Amino acid sequence: MISIKDATVKYSENGVHKASMPVGRMFMLALMAGMFISFAGVASLVAASTIENPSLARLLRALIFPSGLAMVMVNGSELFTGNNLMIISVLDRRIRIVDMLKNWVVVYIGNFAGSIFVTGLYTLGHEYSLFHNEVAKSVLDTALSKCNLSATDAFIKGMFCNILVCVAVMMTLTAKTSVEKIGGLFLPIMLFVLSGFEHSVANMSLISSGLFIDMRYGNLGIDTTGLNWSSFLAGNLMPVTLGNITGGLFMGLFYWFIEKSNKQ
């Protein structure tokens, strides 16, 4: 394993590659990452859907969800939240701010497309009808709770989430093998799920799942008044995304400062 200082230098170099990648390749790798996070998010709800103890159900979800970031990191796909660390490359003057922003926009759209692709086909394939619709009810409850968050809560939970996600990404860069990478990312991702923090890409799949279920199967006896595309995009996704960016920039500045101070 390498030091976190060397990992910061490594990420700075990776940021140059991310910024210079052709848009088509960038989008496809982002699409893949959106699919991976969607697979993990829905699977975690499937596993916890019939557990009545809420703490135990949350713990089980937290143990399963890290598989999503594991697939992202090992397969080299592009995830918006992790790419917020590209600020390191900007501060090192390796890339321009406009190059970073271009990557963020393309990757964000690709992540969204990958998420919707999976959740849409899950709906058509009746994935949510498992356990006599208990999975569908669990997804609806989760989507509603996210859409009912205040903007302040969503922002703060999003900020803390991406602090932990960026810690996980940097820990994978200290590793040399796939097993070490997965081991490094597991605990920070488990902590953010266990704490109920908000991840924009995960919410793309979890809330869209709830919307698709409500559209195709009905509300299944649950009051879904607060679940709509407006509450999804403006009420949750916007403040969560801004929180994710803030947390990512904070950690990028932190790692860059520590790396530079070590040279003095």
XYZ file of N, CA and C in Angstrom:
792
model
N 0.837 -1.203 0.000
C 0.000 0.000 0.000
C 0.874 1.256 0.000
N 0.346 2.359 -0.553
C 1.078 3.619 -0.597
C 0.467 4.596 0.407
N 1.159 5.692 0.676
C 0.682 6.671 1.642
C -0.444 7.510 1.033
N -1.203 8.174 1.914
C -2.284 9.029 1.423
C -1.714 10.220 0.664
N -0.499 10.642 1.004
C 0.170 11.716 0.265
C 0.404 11.283 -1.182
N 0.933 10.079 -1.356
C 1.172 9.566 -2.711
C -0.143 9.327 -3.442
N -1.178 8.937 -2.691
C -2.494 8.719 -3.298
C -3.057 10.035 -3.830
N -2.786 11.133 -3.133
C -3.244 12.449 -3.591
C -2.559 12.840 -4.894
N -1.270 12.584 -4.963
C -0.527 12.835 -6.204
C -1.091 11.977 -7.334
N -1.398 10.739 -7.011
C -1.955 9.810 -8.003
C -3.312 10.297 -8.501
N -4.148 10.801 -7.579
C -5.446 11.295 -8.017
C -5.290 12.528 -8.897
N -4.330 13.388 -8.557
C -4.087 14.572 -9.382
C -3.770 14.174 -10.816
N -2.992 13.112 -10.969
C -2.665 12.604 -12.303
C -3.901 11.989 -12.964
N -4.694 11.272 -12.172
C -5.919 10.669 -12.711
C -6.900 11.730 -13.191
N -6.913 12.877 -12.492
C -7.817 13.950 -12.878
C -7.544 14.458 -14.281
N -6.272 14.470 -14.683
C -5.903 14.879 -16.039
C -6.510 13.914 -17.054
N -6.417 12.624 -16.758
C -6.994 11.604 -17.648
C -8.503 11.748 -17.728
N -9.154 11.988 -16.580
C -10.607 12.128 -16.565
C -11.050 13.329 -17.402
N -10.309 14.432 -17.282
C -10.686 15.654 -17.987
C -10.466 15.551 -19.500
N -9.459 14.785 -19.909
C -9.117 14.701 -21.331
C -9.809 13.543 -22.055
N -10.594 12.772 -21.335
C -11.275 11.619 -21.925
C -12.313 12.067 -22.959
N -12.425 11.370 -24.088
C -13.479 11.700 -25.059
C -14.859 11.633 -24.407
N -15.735 12.541 -24.801
C -17.044 12.654 -24.164
C -17.840 11.349 -24.267
N -17.763 10.676 -25.409
C -18.503 9.428 -25.576
C -18.053 8.364 -24.585
N -16.741 8.219 -24.426
C -16.211 7.248 -23.472
C -16.568 7.653 -22.041
N -16.466 8.950 -21.760
C -16.800 9.481 -20.442
C -18.253 9.148 -20.081
N -19.133 9.351 -21.053
C -20.560 9.098 -20.819
C -20.823 7.610 -20.582
N -20.226 6.751 -21.381
C -20.468 5.312 -21.241
C -19.940 4.781 -19.911
N -18.781 5.274 -19.475
C -18.250 4.852 -18.180
C -19.125 5.369 -17.045
N -19.721 6.547 -17.232
C -20.642 7.090 -16.236
C -21.954 6.304 -16.229
N -22.418 5.918 -17.408
C -23.617 5.083 -17.512
C -23.413 3.784 -16.742
N -22.246 3.194 -16.902
C -21.916 1.956 -16.207
C -21.936 2.153 -14.691
N -21.359 3.269 -14.227
C -21.328 3.538 -12.795
C -22.737 3.719 -12.238
N -23.593 4.421 -12.983
C -24.979 4.584 -12.555
C -25.689 3.251 -12.416
N -25.413 2.341 -13.336
C -25.995 1.003 -13.256
C -25.490 0.257 -12.023
N -24.193 0.346 -11.760
C -23.613 -0.360 -10.618
C -24.222 0.118 -9.297
N -24.328 1.443 -9.145
C -24.897 1.994 -7.919
C -26.372 1.617 -7.799
N -27.072 1.585 -8.922
C -28.481 1.202 -8.917
C -28.656 -0.260 -8.518
N -27.833 -1.136 -9.077
C -27.881 -2.545 -8.688
C -27.713 -2.697 -7.179
N -26.724 -2.021 -6.634
C -26.419 -2.146 -5.203
C -27.523 -1.540 -4.343
N -28.042 -0.384 -4.764
C -29.074 0.278 -3.985
C -30.342 -0.543 -3.886
N -30.807 -1.067 -5.013
C -32.026 -1.874 -5.006
C -31.789 -3.193 -4.271
N -30.637 -3.818 -4.493
C -30.334 -5.084 -3.814
C -30.325 -4.913 -2.299
N -29.808 -3.777 -1.826
C -29.779 -3.542 -0.379
C -31.196 -3.424 0.183
N -32.109 -2.831 -0.590
C -33.504 -2.739 -0.151
C -34.202 -4.088 -0.213
N -33.878 -4.883 -1.231
C -34.443 -6.236 -1.328
C -34.077 -7.048 -0.090
N -32.808 -6.986 0.301
C -32.336 -7.770 1.438
C -32.986 -7.343 2.751
N -33.260 -6.046 2.887
C -33.772 -5.525 4.157
C -35.287 -5.384 4.197
N -35.977 -5.678 3.104
C -37.403 -5.348 2.986
C -38.309 -6.100 3.954
N -37.929 -7.286 4.387
C -38.794 -8.069 5.282
C -38.298 -8.068 6.729
N -37.305 -7.243 7.040
C -36.781 -7.160 8.407
C -37.516 -6.055 9.149
N -38.194 -6.398 10.233
C -39.032 -5.439 10.937
C -38.225 -4.477 11.806
N -37.093 -4.936 12.348
C -36.274 -4.068 13.182
C -35.562 -3.056 12.292
N -35.883 -1.755 12.411
C -35.308 -0.757 11.484
C -33.790 -0.633 11.585
N -33.236 -0.778 12.781
C -31.780 -0.678 12.941
C -31.084 -1.844 12.252
N -31.631 -3.032 12.415
C -31.048 -4.209 11.779
C -31.181 -4.134 10.266
N -32.323 -3.632 9.805
C -32.531 -3.481 8.362
C -31.527 -2.483 7.781
N -31.289 -1.367 8.486
C -30.323 -0.376 8.029
C -28.912 -0.953 8.000
N -28.585 -1.748 9.005
C -27.259 -2.368 9.058
C -27.053 -3.311 7.872
N -28.078 -4.103 7.549
C -27.958 -5.022 6.424
C -27.779 -4.257 5.119
N -28.508 -3.179 4.955
C -28.345 -2.347 3.758
C -26.926 -1.789 3.679
N -26.415 -1.380 4.840
C -25.072 -0.797 4.883
C -23.994 -1.811 4.540
N -24.259 -3.069 4.807
C -23.287 -4.118 4.497
C -23.299 -4.496 3.019
N -24.438 -4.266 2.351
C -24.582 -4.664 0.945
C -24.242 -3.531 -0.019
N -24.609 -2.305 0.336
C -24.455 -1.195 -0.611
C -23.019 -0.944 -1.068
N -21.997 -1.143 -0.228
C -20.628 -0.885 -0.709
C -20.237 -1.666 -1.958
N -20.974 -2.724 -2.279
C -20.678 -3.472 -3.504
C -20.806 -2.589 -4.738
N -21.651 -1.558 -4.661
C -21.809 -0.654 -5.792
C -20.541 0.119 -6.082
N -19.957 0.746 -5.046
C -18.718 1.497 -5.266
C -17.563 0.558 -5.580
N -17.615 -0.663 -5.033
C -16.568 -1.640 -5.358
C -16.558 -1.915 -6.860
N -17.741 -2.090 -7.461
C -17.815 -2.321 -8.901
C -17.350 -1.100 -9.682
N -17.699 0.079 -9.188
C -17.280 1.320 -9.846
C -15.763 1.430 -9.876
N -15.120 1.230 -8.723
C -13.681 1.439 -8.618
C -12.879 0.375 -9.350
N -13.266 -0.874 -9.208
C -12.498 -1.956 -9.827
C -12.647 -1.945 -11.346
N -13.815 -1.508 -11.836
C -14.050 -1.479 -13.284
C -13.650 -0.156 -13.931
N -13.173 0.787 -13.137
C -12.709 2.043 -13.708
C -13.796 2.906 -14.302
N -15.020 2.799 -13.792
C -16.104 3.629 -14.325
C -16.122 4.990 -13.636
N -16.978 5.891 -14.117
C -16.956 7.290 -13.704
C -18.169 7.628 -12.833
N -17.903 8.011 -11.587
C -18.971 8.349 -10.640
C -18.861 9.824 -10.256
N -19.978 10.534 -10.366
C -19.979 11.980 -10.133
C -19.404 12.354 -8.770
N -19.837 11.683 -7.724
C -19.423 12.079 -6.378
C -17.916 11.924 -6.185
N -17.352 10.834 -6.644
C -15.910 10.653 -6.543
C -15.145 11.657 -7.390
N -15.728 12.034 -8.522
C -15.050 12.977 -9.428
C -15.031 14.407 -8.900
N -15.765 14.669 -7.822
C -15.652 15.984 -7.186
C -14.233 16.230 -6.680
N -13.473 15.160 -6.497
C -12.069 15.286 -6.074
C -11.169 15.839 -7.179
N -11.713 16.010 -8.380
C -10.911 16.586 -9.462
C -10.438 17.999 -9.143
N -10.998 18.594 -8.091
C -10.514 19.904 -7.657
C -9.022 19.836 -7.309
N -8.541 18.645 -6.932
C -7.107 18.465 -6.648
C -6.283 18.780 -7.892
N -6.735 18.279 -9.040
C -6.029 18.534 -10.302
C -6.093 19.999 -10.695
N -7.230 20.638 -10.388
C -7.369 22.072 -10.664
C -6.390 22.868 -9.811
N -6.319 22.550 -8.533
C -5.418 23.270 -7.629
C -3.954 23.039 -7.995
N -3.664 21.872 -8.568
C -2.304 21.594 -9.043
C -2.025 22.221 -10.405
N -3.035 22.887 -10.970
C -2.935 23.557 -12.275
C -2.634 22.574 -13.404
N -3.153 21.373 -13.247
C -3.026 20.363 -14.305
C -4.202 20.443 -15.281
N -5.364 20.865 -14.773
C -6.543 21.025 -15.622
C -7.212 22.349 -15.278
N -8.093 22.832 -16.173
C -8.834 24.064 -15.932
C -10.157 23.747 -15.225
N -10.714 24.740 -14.571
C -12.011 24.554 -13.910
C -13.070 24.138 -14.921
N -13.023 24.720 -16.123
C -14.017 24.379 -17.136
C -13.914 22.915 -17.547
N -12.699 22.344 -17.547
C -12.526 20.925 -17.867
C -13.153 20.053 -16.782
N -12.975 20.453 -15.533
C -13.576 19.722 -14.421
C -15.102 19.763 -14.497
N -15.634 20.953 -14.762
C -17.082 21.113 -14.831
C -17.684 20.318 -15.988
N -16.981 20.274 -17.116
C -17.455 19.479 -18.250
C -17.563 18.014 -17.860
N -16.540 17.514 -17.175
C -16.565 16.129 -16.720
C -17.738 15.894 -15.776
N -17.934 16.802 -14.832
C -19.028 16.641 -13.875
C -20.382 16.565 -14.575
N -20.607 17.446 -15.536
C -21.905 17.482 -16.225
C -22.141 16.194 -17.008
N -21.140 15.779 -17.787
C -21.290 14.565 -18.603
C -21.471 13.340 -17.711
N -20.668 13.244 -16.665
C -20.738 12.088 -15.773
C -22.053 12.075 -15.006
N -22.511 13.221 -14.565
C -23.793 13.298 -13.839
C -24.941 12.812 -14.722
N -24.961 13.279 -15.962
C -26.012 12.844 -16.894
C -25.894 11.349 -17.167
N -24.667 10.861 -17.343
C -24.461 9.439 -17.576
C -24.884 8.595 -16.388
N -24.550 9.040 -15.175
C -24.983 8.335 -13.969
C -26.511 8.268 -13.891
N -27.158 9.384 -14.220
C -28.625 9.426 -14.186
C -29.216 8.459 -15.211
N -28.647 8.466 -16.403
C -29.140 7.571 -17.459
C -28.977 6.105 -17.061
N -27.835 5.756 -16.480
C -27.609 4.384 -16.047
C -28.564 3.961 -14.953
N -28.843 4.886 -14.034
C -29.774 4.595 -12.939
C -31.178 4.341 -13.473
N -31.645 5.234 -14.339
C -32.999 5.111 -14.893
C -33.124 3.856 -15.759
N -32.065 3.521 -16.477
C -32.076 2.316 -17.312
C -32.347 1.078 -16.463
N -31.646 0.972 -15.346
C -31.813 -0.199 -14.476
C -33.181 -0.198 -13.803
N -33.561 0.917 -13.195
C -34.821 0.927 -12.447
C -36.037 0.790 -13.369
N -35.923 1.330 -14.583
C -37.017 1.162 -15.536
C -37.218 -0.290 -15.918
N -36.116 -0.988 -16.217
C -36.216 -2.398 -16.582
C -36.583 -3.265 -15.378
N -36.131 -2.876 -14.184
C -36.550 -3.593 -12.977
C -38.068 -3.531 -12.821
N -38.636 -2.370 -13.127
C -40.091 -2.207 -13.019
C -40.806 -3.104 -14.023
N -40.332 -3.099 -15.258
C -40.947 -3.944 -16.287
C -40.767 -5.427 -15.976
N -39.651 -5.783 -15.337
C -39.363 -7.181 -15.012
C -39.902 -7.630 -13.678
N -40.698 -6.788 -13.015
C -41.347 -7.121 -11.742
C -40.337 -7.475 -10.636
N -39.174 -6.846 -10.669
C -38.189 -7.056 -9.604
C -38.735 -6.608 -8.257
N -39.543 -5.565 -8.269
C -40.039 -4.998 -7.017
C -41.207 -5.779 -6.416
N -41.722 -6.764 -7.135
C -42.852 -7.540 -6.615
C -42.402 -8.706 -5.736
N -41.091 -8.810 -5.497
C -40.577 -9.887 -4.644
C -41.187 -9.826 -3.244
N -41.339 -10.997 -2.646
C -41.869 -11.125 -1.276
C -43.254 -10.490 -1.152
N -44.112 -10.785 -2.127
C -45.499 -10.294 -2.127
C -45.550 -8.757 -2.028
N -44.749 -8.118 -2.841
C -44.697 -6.657 -2.957
C -44.066 -5.958 -1.752
N -43.444 -6.703 -0.857
C -42.782 -6.074 0.287
C -41.604 -5.206 -0.175
N -40.931 -5.647 -1.229
C -39.830 -4.846 -1.770
C -40.363 -3.521 -2.319
N -41.471 -3.598 -3.052
C -42.065 -2.381 -3.613
C -42.463 -1.404 -2.510
N -43.043 -1.923 -1.446
C -43.447 -1.062 -0.330
C -42.225 -0.430 0.343
N -41.167 -1.214 0.494
C -39.946 -0.700 1.101
C -39.341 0.410 0.242
N -39.355 0.208 -1.075
C -38.819 1.224 -1.994
C -39.662 2.496 -1.922
N -40.986 2.343 -1.902
C -41.862 3.509 -1.818
C -41.619 4.291 -0.529
N -41.491 3.581 0.598
C -41.226 4.246 1.874
C -39.900 5.016 1.830
N -38.883 4.378 1.248
C -37.569 5.009 1.161
C -37.622 6.252 0.272
N -38.264 6.128 -0.880
C -38.370 7.266 -1.808
C -39.135 8.422 -1.172
N -40.210 8.105 -0.454
C -41.010 9.144 0.199
C -40.222 9.861 1.282
N -39.487 9.083 2.077
C -38.715 9.697 3.166
C -37.655 10.642 2.606
N -37.071 10.280 1.476
C -36.059 11.143 0.861
C -36.693 12.411 0.293
N -37.841 12.282 -0.334
C -38.509 13.446 -0.920
C -39.086 14.378 0.141
N -39.290 13.862 1.346
C -39.851 14.684 2.423
C -38.784 15.381 3.259
N -37.515 15.174 2.937
C -36.453 15.871 3.643
C -36.504 17.369 3.340
N -36.185 18.192 4.327
C -36.054 19.619 4.050
C -34.793 19.845 3.220
N -34.725 20.984 2.551
C -33.548 21.280 1.727
C -32.284 21.336 2.577
N -32.401 21.871 3.799
C -31.239 21.965 4.684
C -30.755 20.584 5.090
N -31.690 19.717 5.479
C -31.324 18.351 5.863
C -30.689 17.610 4.695
N -31.288 17.750 3.520
C -30.770 17.063 2.333
C -29.357 17.540 2.006
N -29.125 18.853 2.127
C -27.802 19.407 1.839
C -26.759 18.886 2.820
N -27.066 18.931 4.096
C -26.096 18.501 5.113
C -25.818 17.008 4.999
N -26.859 16.215 4.827
C -26.680 14.771 4.675
C -25.892 14.459 3.400
N -26.096 15.258 2.355
C -25.336 15.087 1.126
C -23.872 15.443 1.302
N -23.611 16.500 2.073
C -22.231 16.913 2.325
C -21.466 15.838 3.099
N -22.060 15.351 4.181
C -21.398 14.319 4.980
C -21.216 13.026 4.185
N -22.202 12.723 3.341
C -22.100 11.529 2.511
C -20.860 11.577 1.643
N -20.646 12.701 0.956
C -19.536 12.726 0.008
C -18.190 12.903 0.687
N -18.181 13.412 1.905
C -16.937 13.386 2.669
C -16.480 11.939 2.824
N -17.418 11.071 3.185
C -17.084 9.657 3.381
C -16.797 8.953 2.060
N -17.549 9.295 1.007
C -17.299 8.683 -0.299
C -15.904 9.052 -0.798
N -15.522 10.309 -0.641
C -14.190 10.735 -1.094
C -13.083 10.107 -0.264
N -13.338 9.921 1.033
C -12.380 9.179 1.860
C -12.227 7.756 1.320
N -13.354 7.139 0.952
C -13.315 5.775 0.409
C -12.521 5.727 -0.900
N -12.755 6.714 -1.779
C -12.040 6.757 -3.059
C -10.544 6.889 -2.825
N -10.150 7.780 -1.929
C -8.731 7.978 -1.654
C -8.111 6.731 -1.018
N -8.871 6.039 -0.204
C -8.356 4.806 0.402
C -8.113 3.728 -0.645
N -8.950 3.704 -1.688
C -8.720 2.721 -2.750
C -7.431 3.024 -3.506
N -7.063 4.316 -3.569
C -5.838 4.689 -4.279
C -4.577 4.319 -3.506
N -4.720 4.050 -2.217
C -3.559 3.596 -1.447
C -3.309 2.104 -1.659
N -4.282 1.419 -2.283
C -4.205 -0.031 -2.447
C -3.591 -0.409 -3.790
N -3.055 -1.618 -3.856
C -2.435 -2.117 -5.082
C -3.240 -3.241 -5.733
N -4.065 -3.933 -4.958
C -4.847 -5.041 -5.495
C -6.340 -4.743 -5.379
N -7.143 -5.477 -6.142
C -8.599 -5.294 -6.091
C -9.149 -5.611 -4.708
N -8.614 -6.623 -4.068
C -9.066 -6.992 -2.730
C -8.786 -5.860 -1.745
N -7.614 -5.253 -1.841
C -7.266 -4.134 -0.968
C -8.172 -2.930 -1.248
N -8.488 -2.692 -2.515
C -9.373 -1.580 -2.867
C -10.749 -1.765 -2.233
N -11.308 -2.963 -2.361
C -12.637 -3.239 -1.817
C -12.622 -3.132 -0.292
N -11.568 -3.652 0.312
C -11.447 -3.552 1.760
C -11.332 -2.112 2.227
N -10.621 -1.289 1.453
C -10.436 0.106 1.817
C -11.698 0.933 1.745
N -12.534 0.670 0.750
C -13.736 1.478 0.573
C -14.902 1.030 1.433
N -14.850 -0.203 1.919
C -16.021 -0.807 2.559
C -16.512 -0.012 3.773
N -15.629 0.284 4.715
C -16.060 0.903 5.970
C -16.624 2.315 5.792
N -15.969 3.210 5.022
C -16.566 4.543 4.857
C -17.953 4.503 4.191
N -18.126 3.629 3.208
C -19.431 3.532 2.537
C -20.466 2.934 3.476
N -20.070 1.939 4.251
C -20.977 1.362 5.236
C -21.439 2.428 6.226
N -20.519 3.282 6.649
C -20.851 4.334 7.615
C -21.856 5.330 7.046
N -21.705 5.716 5.771
C -22.635 6.710 5.229
C -24.039 6.131 5.079
N -24.155 4.871 4.708
C -25.478 4.250 4.603
C -26.083 4.077 5.987
N -25.296 3.617 6.927
C -25.765 3.390 8.290
C -26.232 4.693 8.931
N -25.576 5.793 8.585
C -25.918 7.094 9.153
C -27.097 7.760 8.453
N -27.542 7.192 7.334
C -28.668 7.767 6.605
C -28.317 9.004 5.805
N -27.043 9.102 5.368
C -26.637 10.244 4.559
C -27.161 10.085 3.129
N -27.079 11.171 2.359
C -27.712 11.233 1.037
C -26.684 11.280 -0.091
N -26.798 10.318 -1.002
C -25.895 10.200 -2.149
C -26.702 10.457 -3.415
N -26.329 11.465 -4.185
C -27.131 11.877 -5.338
C -27.350 10.752 -6.334
N -26.317 9.990 -6.647
C -26.461 8.932 -7.653
C -27.304 7.783 -7.109
N -27.129 7.451 -5.835
C -27.979 6.416 -5.235
C -29.438 6.862 -5.251
N -29.681 8.148 -4.981
C -31.049 8.656 -4.975
C -31.667 8.669 -6.366
N -30.830 8.792 -7.396
C -31.357 8.708 -8.755
C -32.080 7.390 -8.972
N -31.524 6.316 -8.417
C -32.141 5.001 -8.598
C -33.239 4.745 -7.576
N -33.004 5.088 -6.313
C -33.976 4.757 -5.274
C -35.276 5.548 -5.423
N -35.168 6.834 -5.751
C -36.388 7.631 -5.890
C -37.071 7.356 -7.225
N -36.300 7.162 -8.292
C -36.933 6.818 -9.573
C -37.635 5.472 -9.465
N -37.077 4.558 -8.683
C -37.739 3.267 -8.451
C -39.119 3.477 -7.846
N -39.186 4.355 -6.832
C -40.475 4.637 -6.209
C -41.461 5.250 -7.176
N -40.986 6.159 -8.015
C -41.855 6.790 -9.001
C -42.386 5.772 -10.008
N -41.514 4.900 -10.486
C -41.928 3.886 -11.464
C -42.902 2.882 -10.854
N -42.669 2.507 -9.604
C -43.587 1.586 -8.918
C -44.972 2.220 -8.794
N -45.008 3.478 -8.385
C -46.285 4.181 -8.226
C -47.010 4.302 -9.557
N -46.266 4.513 -10.632
C -46.862 4.658 -11.955
C -47.410 3.332 -12.476
N -46.684 2.238 -12.220
C -47.060 0.953 -12.829
C -47.945 0.083 -11.931
N -47.660 0.093 -10.637
C -48.376 -0.818 -9.730
C -49.328 -0.113 -8.779
N -49.306 1.210 -8.738
C -50.123 1.943 -7.787
C -49.370 2.174 -6.484
N -50.045 2.789 -5.516
C -49.362 3.163 -4.279
C -49.302 2.057 -3.232
N -49.942 0.911 -3.505
C -49.897 -0.262 -2.617
C -50.313 0.087 -1.193
N -51.306 0.991 -1.070
C -51.820 1.366 0.242
C -51.006 2.409 0.972
N -49.971 2.962 0.317
C -49.110 3.970 0.930
C -49.450 5.337 0.346
N -49.541 6.336 1.200
C -49.835 7.692 0.729
C -48.602 8.249 0.008
N -48.690 8.321 -1.296
C -47.555 8.776 -2.107
C -47.737 10.200 -2.621
N -48.514 10.992 -1.885
C -48.798 12.362 -2.318
C -47.523 13.166 -2.539
N -46.540 12.979 -1.669
C -45.306 13.754 -1.769
C -44.273 13.202 -2.719
N -44.640 12.145 -3.438
C -43.690 11.504 -4.351
C -44.034 11.865 -5.792
N -43.260 12.735 -6.382
C -43.454 13.140 -7.771
C -42.116 13.593 -8.338
N -42.101 13.852 -9.635
C -40.829 14.207 -10.275
C -40.289 15.540 -9.773
N -41.174 16.452 -9.400
C -40.728 17.740 -8.888
C -40.038 17.584 -7.534
N -40.659 16.812 -6.641
C -40.048 16.605 -5.324
C -38.759 15.805 -5.440
N -38.668 14.953 -6.445
C -37.458 14.176 -6.691
C -36.328 15.078 -7.172
N -36.565 15.802 -8.262
C -35.496 16.565 -8.900
C -35.150 17.853 -8.148
N -36.180 18.621 -7.774
C -35.934 19.909 -7.116
C -35.844 19.778 -5.602
N -36.715 18.951 -5.031
C -36.771 18.852 -3.580
C -35.658 18.033 -2.971
N -35.209 16.980 -3.669
C -34.162 16.125 -3.106
C -32.856 16.187 -3.887
N -32.919 15.894 -5.178
C -31.685 15.727 -5.948
C -30.858 17.008 -6.007
N -31.494 18.155 -6.123
C -30.737 19.400 -6.209
C -29.960 19.702 -4.924
N -30.627 19.757 -3.745
C -29.851 20.044 -2.533
C -28.852 18.952 -2.181
N -29.190 17.696 -2.466
C -28.255 16.603 -2.182
C -27.015 16.737 -3.066
N -27.226 17.049 -4.342
C -26.095 17.220 -5.267
C -25.196 18.367 -4.817
N -25.799 19.474 -4.419
C -25.006 20.604 -3.930
C -24.240 20.228 -2.660
N -24.881 19.450 -1.798
C -24.197 18.969 -0.602
C -23.055 18.037 -0.943
N -23.280 17.140 -1.903
C -22.215 16.233 -2.353
C -21.023 17.014 -2.888
N -21.295 18.039 -3.701
C -20.219 18.855 -4.262
C -19.440 19.556 -3.153
N -20.159 20.113 -2.198
C -19.506 20.812 -1.084
C -18.596 19.872 -0.297
N -19.122 18.682 0.020
C -18.308 17.707 0.739
C -17.109 17.246 -0.059
N -17.304 17.060 -1.367
C -16.209 16.627 -2.233
C -15.131 17.686 -2.369
N -15.554 18.951 -2.530
C -14.581 20.042 -2.627
C -13.813 20.210 -1.317
N -14.514 20.066 -0.213
C -13.865 20.169 1.097
C -12.763 19.126 1.239
N -13.085 17.884 0.881
C -12.084 16.820 1.021
C -10.959 16.988 0.003
N -11.284 17.457 -1.214
C -10.245 17.707 -2.203
C -9.267 18.764 -1.727
N -9.802 19.855 -1.167
C -8.946 20.920 -0.617
C -8.108 20.389 0.541
N -8.708 19.560 1.365
C -8.006 18.994 2.518
C -6.824 18.136 2.062
N -7.096 17.205 1.152
C -6.023 16.319 0.686
C -4.932 17.102 -0.036
N -5.325 18.075 -0.860
C -4.342 18.882 -1.593
C -3.461 19.667 -0.627
N -4.080 20.274 0.384
C -3.328 21.068 1.356
C -2.343 20.191 2.136
N -2.800 19.031 2.562
C -1.928 18.119 3.317
C -0.753 17.674 2.451
N -1.031 17.365 1.186
C 0.035 16.923 0.289
C 1.048 18.034 0.053
N 0.563 19.251 -0.141
C 1.474 20.382 -0.378
C 2.267 20.740 0.873
N 1.613 20.669 2.030
C 2.310 21.027 3.280
C 3.405 20.047 3.603
N 3.269 18.801 3.111
C 4.309 17.791 3.352
C 5.593 18.099 2.574
N 5.461 18.956 1.530
C 6.629 19.288 0.724
C 7.450 20.421 1.343
N 6.827 21.103 2.294
C 7.491 22.267 2.874
C 8.459 21.881 4.000
